[in-house]
């Protein structure tokens, strides 16, 4: 693990998700750019002192040379370090699982993707929400034709933790470290990935309004946009980190000719299907007929960590040589950068439609 | 009543809503443009045969001359007849309660408004949803500052009754009778009026995508747009009559700095207020501290007819000389036409921002 | 109408429910036992002064003699007057629609029923909740076998308006006027009738705990009981008027071998069916396939008054000679008295099982 | 770990819950009574071959003697083995974490408790649901007086996995292995513990109906009862494993004079508080002002495993010498046996009130 010192939210989440699978052990880490912090954190996690590293280059080189070296590097640094660190490990022959967004700017992402295009499935992105059972069930239902041809795809991702002018945004609000994307990069990429993941469609243009609703902010904290898809399907996407009263309100509604479907991250165990005849159905994780993988039986709630653990299960499968086709890839990371760039461009051009080349 | 023969949905609704108030009697009507239908319907409603009319001009003239003549004319004809009929009754000195939308085109609406500007509160529009108790409570809460300065206004109105290509849309789908507005006129005007009614804000520009999602249709059946307000508030509005699984899904979410508020027409008895500290409150019609008018005690559901009846109560108050400041006016009707025209223009111009002059 | 002066909740509800049907006119009344109040109320309701009565005996005699006399007497007096008044009108040949509970004690009810057994459908009881569309749909679904053989019937009716020691209970808390049944008579009879109405089963024994949870009260304000049915079905029923936070929480859950069903009065438009395979279905009033009668289309909420109006529609049908098999009868009223008496007896005997002879 | 071979639901759950805490390692086990199964399972879990045991007596003796021996024995065997195994480990000086119910019969439980009364907090019971954040928050709220004096405690625990006559109940349906308690022991003990845990009250009598609703079954699959508490509080408890459509429907409603509270295991992140003035509040795990411990921020769902992990966190605290006052104890296990015995006795005596001595 690179980054993720104690107290860092995402580092902790990755460690717990790994533990849930029972298929990973954290054996080496460079948990901080500050040597003392890195060492203290590594010690607290009971790592072998020889495998607590001060810098990731040394770590990559040393681990690649060990016969019992790490088989996966987990990158949970601030955004601007994702690609430099990933490049070092990939060059050392070690697969990478990287937090999203891929990086801060599209050109960096494109350069990296060009260079590592061949690494294909040696790099995976932590689009966590695609790990929820019922998100995968939704994808299966849509592919099976249960909704008929799609008409409208509506995604929203609403939080309020940046709602106050003195909110503790840290590096996420600093364009130099978190990039210019603000809420688009931080949560918009999740919502956009989910919309495409579940529907199997590729958005080909968007028209966005991008705002900094809290005065004095340097990156967007709220953006709303319209989406176009090649088959004439329409869509909307709204992301906000200043939507008062919202915790982690990621929600997807997909309307087809034969049925519509709704999923909400804060109630992740259900899918609601609604039909033209006016009745609706609640489909529950673990119930008969639900094919998506489950850790626990029906009625025993799974949550965020179980979703995250599903990505680690996919990673373990891949490392052991089995296919893991649903795991987000480098290409999905690059796609997220295209999304952020297009939204920023459209927002700056008063909502002009910007094409998202596939 | 003009229009509203037996079997016409809105005529029946108006009659029941009136009856709920106990303050109106239907005494004269021209229920159809077809004399036989008009007479049969009037007879079935037990009207005095002398006051069953074949044409509205005769009706206006005759009733205006009677000492016991009607004190309110209710217009529930197809859209294209609203203004010609309204003009005749207003000219005869009889106040009018007219279905929305005001008419089919903006120029007609502007001409009419210019001519009858002085009639002011002698004409009211049936923006039904503004009659719900908890809609009025929402308005009061926002005016009281409970939400703080607003950030985002999100409205949607989703139905699916036009979802099939052979849906029985009748005159609503015929541009000559229902106008070019389609879903924008039929339900968009409701959603737009509600958003302005509840927030007290006036939208000053919109950028719309306007679609005919069912092939072969001549008027839009789905439209989604972004809204701008003078104080920098942002907004979104989505209307659809092809949103599979939706009955009459009118829903309003309003986000302020101090709280957000949600109301949904299909669960009209509640308002949900959510706060930055993560807790939320359900406020119920009829509960202590709720100031909006109620017909029934808490827990005894009121619905659509009770909302409609509230407009009739306002009308009765006004006829008896009391103020009815919440009743939608001719100006609100004209505003609806501006909304439809702006959305159509923007849609035709690939989402260009179109100003909505106040 | 006898009783129901202005300001009396139930009188007003009856008048509005009648008005909703468009098939009744209030033409004569004795709205209070106090002549002045009766006259003032009648005048306010614009009754013909000749048909505003000071006493119900005169009213029954006079109206029975008029060629245009009333065709239905509506009794909304306090409980202890229900039967004396009903007897007078039935004796005069005028059908009666009476508020529940039938009366205050079982012997009175039995005497009355013995005397008027022959009047059969000339007397109906206002078990309002059986008028909800989705309650009737639930009954139909169960009769159709959709739930399979039943296992458990769970009813609850929770209110909190008597939760405070100084709650304005009026005659309902006075055993002399409201009878000894307290919450059992006031709302328990509704819940019990509904459970039998919907399932088609007849409870044959109950074991009750009957409490006066607010100190100083003379009649029960909370009671909970177990139910037995002849086929071995089990059941539970809980009624409370001191259940803090509950408005009018009447709720029914019925479990069969093939499915379970849930209906809640505060969200009356839906039925939820749940199945052994773990999925559940929401069935909505007005949707395709729903056979219960509706006033309004799907998504346009009906509520309490529309349910009440359905009983008046049944009454109008019966008066016009059509069958109205779902209308609660004198026998249903007597059944309610048996229920109250059995629960009081069981409560006084520390929960002994008391038989409810059919 | 004793019991819990691969494929056993509870063994897997314990292992994942431990892993989530990051404070436990599984180092020794006797995963089955069948030596081969025990060895295969231990190997699959990558245990040191020396510490895969064929029998628990050897395991207890050997581990107690090792300097690096286990510090906690986790018992996930069928019910009838809980106490024999626990006794061996406690005698060997090793603390025990035992699945519920404590055992199959009250006398066994009493003997055991008498013998190990002194071990006090050296034995803990897996009443999983008391580990949910919002269950603990509910307990805190009630102790703080937020609900006022309590009036009614209503618990229910509804499942349907034994609904079919050929349901795979295994040892749970065999009185010799699972005991005579059936659903009372298997899930009733959870519900009863939760009711007392959250309210801080001790039930002093119950009156039960205990049924075998599926023909041919030897142990109860459905039971409903009334509860009495010393302060005059009333209560109800319903448990069923044949309630069609219910997954794991554990639900608690507690009514006080000042507020009521509701929690449901299938939506464990919320508490709903409702007030006499008619409004209600949703309190969310992780929100400001919520004092219960959380693993994840607001809006990132925790579920069943996180609740379970909280018990392991308590155990780790206790092993490290810190207090863990909320951890269920041997006394709580004994209490569960009293509950089962009382319910069976009452059920057999036609619902006679049976005292539950504290």
mmCIF file with all atom_site columns, C-alpha atoms in Angstrom, chain A residues 151-152 154 156 158 160 162-165 207-209 211 213-214 222 224-228 232-238 242-246 251 253 255-260 274-279 350-351 353, chain B residues 151-152 154 156 158 160 162-165 207-209 211 213-214 222 224-228 232-238 242-246 251 253 255-260 274-279 350-351 353:
data_model
loop_
_atom_site.group_PDB
_atom_site.id
_atom_site.type_symbol
_atom_site.label_atom_id
_atom_site.label_alt_id
_atom_site.label_comp_id
_atom_site.label_asym_id
_atom_site.label_entity_id
_atom_site.label_seq_id
_atom_site.pdbx_PDB_ins_code
_atom_site.Cartn_x
_atom_site.Cartn_y
_atom_site.Cartn_z
_atom_site.occupancy
_atom_site.B_iso_or_equiv
_atom_site.pdbx_formal_charge
_atom_site.auth_seq_id
_atom_site.auth_comp_id
_atom_site.auth_asym_id
_atom_site.auth_atom_id
_atom_site.pdbx_PDB_model_num
ATOM 1   C CA . UNK A 1 151 ? -35.009 6.055  -22.943 1.00 0.00 ? 151 UNK A CA 1
ATOM 2   C CA . UNK A 1 152 ? -33.415 7.988  -20.137 1.00 0.00 ? 152 UNK A CA 1
ATOM 3   C CA . UNK A 1 154 ? -30.500 9.732  -14.652 1.00 0.00 ? 154 UNK A CA 1
ATOM 4   C CA . UNK A 1 156 ? -27.018 11.901 -9.178  1.00 0.00 ? 156 UNK A CA 1
ATOM 5   C CA . UNK A 1 158 ? -25.162 14.362 -3.687  1.00 0.00 ? 158 UNK A CA 1
ATOM 6   C CA . UNK A 1 160 ? -23.022 17.993 1.788   1.00 0.00 ? 160 UNK A CA 1
ATOM 7   C CA . UNK A 1 162 ? -18.304 20.685 1.642   1.00 0.00 ? 162 UNK A CA 1
ATOM 8   C CA . UNK A 1 163 ? -21.424 22.718 2.293   1.00 0.00 ? 163 UNK A CA 1
ATOM 9   C CA . UNK A 1 164 ? -19.891 25.129 4.760   1.00 0.00 ? 164 UNK A CA 1
ATOM 10  C CA . UNK A 1 165 ? -17.355 27.747 3.711   1.00 0.00 ? 165 UNK A CA 1
ATOM 11  C CA . UNK A 1 207 ? -23.829 19.935 -21.826 1.00 0.00 ? 207 UNK A CA 1
ATOM 12  C CA . UNK A 1 208 ? -22.874 21.103 -18.342 1.00 0.00 ? 208 UNK A CA 1
ATOM 13  C CA . UNK A 1 209 ? -23.377 23.844 -15.821 1.00 0.00 ? 209 UNK A CA 1
ATOM 14  C CA . UNK A 1 211 ? -20.505 25.985 -10.312 1.00 0.00 ? 211 UNK A CA 1
ATOM 15  C CA . UNK A 1 213 ? -21.625 27.584 -5.006  1.00 0.00 ? 213 UNK A CA 1
ATOM 16  C CA . UNK A 1 214 ? -19.636 28.304 -1.855  1.00 0.00 ? 214 UNK A CA 1
ATOM 17  C CA . UNK A 1 222 ? -21.737 21.466 -7.839  1.00 0.00 ? 222 UNK A CA 1
ATOM 18  C CA . UNK A 1 224 ? -25.389 19.491 -13.431 1.00 0.00 ? 224 UNK A CA 1
ATOM 19  C CA . UNK A 1 225 ? -25.445 18.286 -16.986 1.00 0.00 ? 225 UNK A CA 1
ATOM 20  C CA . UNK A 1 226 ? -27.405 16.724 -19.781 1.00 0.00 ? 226 UNK A CA 1
ATOM 21  C CA . UNK A 1 227 ? -26.121 13.606 -21.492 1.00 0.00 ? 227 UNK A CA 1
ATOM 22  C CA . UNK A 1 228 ? -26.567 12.236 -24.996 1.00 0.00 ? 228 UNK A CA 1
ATOM 23  C CA . UNK A 1 232 ? -30.804 8.680  -28.950 1.00 0.00 ? 232 UNK A CA 1
ATOM 24  C CA . UNK A 1 233 ? -31.107 7.867  -25.271 1.00 0.00 ? 233 UNK A CA 1
ATOM 25  C CA . UNK A 1 234 ? -31.183 10.967 -23.104 1.00 0.00 ? 234 UNK A CA 1
ATOM 26  C CA . UNK A 1 235 ? -29.757 11.535 -19.673 1.00 0.00 ? 235 UNK A CA 1
ATOM 27  C CA . UNK A 1 236 ? -29.052 13.796 -16.755 1.00 0.00 ? 236 UNK A CA 1
ATOM 28  C CA . UNK A 1 237 ? -26.312 13.840 -14.159 1.00 0.00 ? 237 UNK A CA 1
ATOM 29  C CA . UNK A 1 238 ? -26.092 16.035 -11.086 1.00 0.00 ? 238 UNK A CA 1
ATOM 30  C CA . UNK A 1 242 ? -22.914 21.191 -1.081  1.00 0.00 ? 242 UNK A CA 1
ATOM 31  C CA . UNK A 1 243 ? -26.378 19.582 -1.238  1.00 0.00 ? 243 UNK A CA 1
ATOM 32  C CA . UNK A 1 244 ? -27.487 20.183 2.331   1.00 0.00 ? 244 UNK A CA 1
ATOM 33  C CA . UNK A 1 245 ? -28.811 17.105 4.070   1.00 0.00 ? 245 UNK A CA 1
ATOM 34  C CA . UNK A 1 246 ? -27.201 14.566 1.743   1.00 0.00 ? 246 UNK A CA 1
ATOM 35  C CA . UNK A 1 251 ? -28.561 7.263  -7.022  1.00 0.00 ? 251 UNK A CA 1
ATOM 36  C CA . UNK A 1 253 ? -32.610 5.770  -12.299 1.00 0.00 ? 253 UNK A CA 1
ATOM 37  C CA . UNK A 1 255 ? -35.952 4.218  -17.800 1.00 0.00 ? 255 UNK A CA 1
ATOM 38  C CA . UNK A 1 256 ? -36.606 1.724  -20.550 1.00 0.00 ? 256 UNK A CA 1
ATOM 39  C CA . UNK A 1 257 ? -39.612 1.106  -22.727 1.00 0.00 ? 257 UNK A CA 1
ATOM 40  C CA . UNK A 1 258 ? -40.622 -1.964 -20.732 1.00 0.00 ? 258 UNK A CA 1
ATOM 41  C CA . UNK A 1 259 ? -39.563 -1.019 -17.210 1.00 0.00 ? 259 UNK A CA 1
ATOM 42  C CA . UNK A 1 260 ? -37.595 1.447  -15.163 1.00 0.00 ? 260 UNK A CA 1
ATOM 43  C CA . UNK A 1 274 ? -41.429 -0.265 -12.128 1.00 0.00 ? 274 UNK A CA 1
ATOM 44  C CA . UNK A 1 275 ? -43.657 -1.226 -15.006 1.00 0.00 ? 275 UNK A CA 1
ATOM 45  C CA . UNK A 1 276 ? -46.038 0.528  -17.409 1.00 0.00 ? 276 UNK A CA 1
ATOM 46  C CA . UNK A 1 277 ? -48.998 -1.240 -15.843 1.00 0.00 ? 277 UNK A CA 1
ATOM 47  C CA . UNK A 1 278 ? -48.347 0.712  -12.643 1.00 0.00 ? 278 UNK A CA 1
ATOM 48  C CA . UNK A 1 279 ? -47.016 -1.971 -10.362 1.00 0.00 ? 279 UNK A CA 1
ATOM 49  C CA . UNK A 1 350 ? -22.022 28.290 -21.166 1.00 0.00 ? 350 UNK A CA 1
ATOM 50  C CA . UNK A 1 351 ? -23.253 24.753 -21.568 1.00 0.00 ? 351 UNK A CA 1
ATOM 51  C CA . UNK A 1 353 ? -22.466 20.426 -26.077 1.00 0.00 ? 353 UNK A CA 1
ATOM 52  C CA . UNK B 2 151 ? -28.679 26.947 -3.646  1.00 0.00 ? 151 UNK B CA 1
ATOM 53  C CA . UNK B 2 152 ? -30.571 24.604 -5.907  1.00 0.00 ? 152 UNK B CA 1
ATOM 54  C CA . UNK B 2 154 ? -34.927 20.671 -8.553  1.00 0.00 ? 154 UNK B CA 1
ATOM 55  C CA . UNK B 2 156 ? -39.528 16.846 -11.869 1.00 0.00 ? 156 UNK B CA 1
ATOM 56  C CA . UNK B 2 158 ? -42.871 12.191 -14.528 1.00 0.00 ? 158 UNK B CA 1
ATOM 57  C CA . UNK B 2 160 ? -45.881 7.257  -18.282 1.00 0.00 ? 160 UNK B CA 1
ATOM 58  C CA . UNK B 2 162 ? -48.004 8.416  -23.136 1.00 0.00 ? 162 UNK B CA 1
ATOM 59  C CA . UNK B 2 163 ? -45.279 5.817  -23.032 1.00 0.00 ? 163 UNK B CA 1
ATOM 60  C CA . UNK B 2 164 ? -46.729 3.536  -25.676 1.00 0.00 ? 164 UNK B CA 1
ATOM 61  C CA . UNK B 2 165 ? -46.825 4.528  -29.337 1.00 0.00 ? 165 UNK B CA 1
ATOM 62  C CA . UNK B 2 207 ? -31.322 25.729 -21.260 1.00 0.00 ? 207 UNK B CA 1
ATOM 63  C CA . UNK B 2 208 ? -33.441 22.825 -22.474 1.00 0.00 ? 208 UNK B CA 1
ATOM 64  C CA . UNK B 2 209 ? -33.310 19.536 -24.282 1.00 0.00 ? 209 UNK B CA 1
ATOM 65  C CA . UNK B 2 211 ? -37.523 15.431 -27.217 1.00 0.00 ? 211 UNK B CA 1
ATOM 66  C CA . UNK B 2 213 ? -38.998 9.969  -27.523 1.00 0.00 ? 213 UNK B CA 1
ATOM 67  C CA . UNK B 2 214 ? -41.863 7.966  -28.972 1.00 0.00 ? 214 UNK B CA 1
ATOM 68  C CA . UNK B 2 222 ? -39.945 14.513 -22.601 1.00 0.00 ? 222 UNK B CA 1
ATOM 69  C CA . UNK B 2 224 ? -35.074 18.264 -19.373 1.00 0.00 ? 224 UNK B CA 1
ATOM 70  C CA . UNK B 2 225 ? -33.578 21.634 -18.615 1.00 0.00 ? 225 UNK B CA 1
ATOM 71  C CA . UNK B 2 226 ? -31.285 23.664 -16.437 1.00 0.00 ? 226 UNK B CA 1
ATOM 72  C CA . UNK B 2 227 ? -32.587 26.782 -14.713 1.00 0.00 ? 227 UNK B CA 1
ATOM 73  C CA . UNK B 2 228 ? -30.901 29.984 -13.587 1.00 0.00 ? 228 UNK B CA 1
ATOM 74  C CA . UNK B 2 232 ? -27.193 32.747 -8.612  1.00 0.00 ? 232 UNK B CA 1
ATOM 75  C CA . UNK B 2 233 ? -29.372 29.868 -7.493  1.00 0.00 ? 233 UNK B CA 1
ATOM 76  C CA . UNK B 2 234 ? -29.209 26.908 -9.837  1.00 0.00 ? 234 UNK B CA 1
ATOM 77  C CA . UNK B 2 235 ? -31.885 24.489 -10.845 1.00 0.00 ? 235 UNK B CA 1
ATOM 78  C CA . UNK B 2 236 ? -33.052 21.557 -12.870 1.00 0.00 ? 236 UNK B CA 1
ATOM 79  C CA . UNK B 2 237 ? -36.426 20.550 -14.235 1.00 0.00 ? 237 UNK B CA 1
ATOM 80  C CA . UNK B 2 238 ? -37.354 17.316 -15.934 1.00 0.00 ? 238 UNK B CA 1
ATOM 81  C CA . UNK B 2 242 ? -43.001 8.517  -21.212 1.00 0.00 ? 242 UNK B CA 1
ATOM 82  C CA . UNK B 2 243 ? -41.137 7.743  -17.970 1.00 0.00 ? 243 UNK B CA 1
ATOM 83  C CA . UNK B 2 244 ? -42.069 4.092  -17.560 1.00 0.00 ? 244 UNK B CA 1
ATOM 84  C CA . UNK B 2 245 ? -43.420 3.216  -14.141 1.00 0.00 ? 245 UNK B CA 1
ATOM 85  C CA . UNK B 2 246 ? -44.354 6.759  -13.113 1.00 0.00 ? 246 UNK B CA 1
ATOM 86  C CA . UNK B 2 251 ? -41.617 16.101 -7.007  1.00 0.00 ? 251 UNK B CA 1
ATOM 87  C CA . UNK B 2 253 ? -36.436 19.257 -3.905  1.00 0.00 ? 253 UNK B CA 1
ATOM 88  C CA . UNK B 2 255 ? -31.652 22.951 -1.204  1.00 0.00 ? 255 UNK B CA 1
ATOM 89  C CA . UNK B 2 256 ? -30.728 25.867 1.015   1.00 0.00 ? 256 UNK B CA 1
ATOM 90  C CA . UNK B 2 257 ? -27.640 26.607 3.031   1.00 0.00 ? 257 UNK B CA 1
ATOM 91  C CA . UNK B 2 258 ? -29.336 25.646 6.276   1.00 0.00 ? 258 UNK B CA 1
ATOM 92  C CA . UNK B 2 259 ? -31.639 22.848 5.184   1.00 0.00 ? 259 UNK B CA 1
ATOM 93  C CA . UNK B 2 260 ? -33.144 21.083 2.208   1.00 0.00 ? 260 UNK B CA 1
ATOM 94  C CA . UNK B 2 274 ? -32.841 17.558 5.997   1.00 0.00 ? 274 UNK B CA 1
ATOM 95  C CA . UNK B 2 275 ? -30.058 19.329 7.817   1.00 0.00 ? 275 UNK B CA 1
ATOM 96  C CA . UNK B 2 276 ? -26.281 19.639 7.503   1.00 0.00 ? 276 UNK B CA 1
ATOM 97  C CA . UNK B 2 277 ? -25.797 17.725 10.729  1.00 0.00 ? 277 UNK B CA 1
ATOM 98  C CA . UNK B 2 278 ? -27.196 14.650 9.007   1.00 0.00 ? 278 UNK B CA 1
ATOM 99  C CA . UNK B 2 279 ? -30.572 14.332 10.647  1.00 0.00 ? 279 UNK B CA 1
ATOM 100 C CA . UNK B 2 350 ? -29.415 22.880 -29.116 1.00 0.00 ? 350 UNK B CA 1
ATOM 101 C CA . UNK B 2 351 ? -29.819 24.003 -25.521 1.00 0.00 ? 351 UNK B CA 1
ATOM 102 C CA . UNK B 2 353 ? -29.716 29.644 -22.742 1.00 0.00 ? 353 UNK B CA 1
#
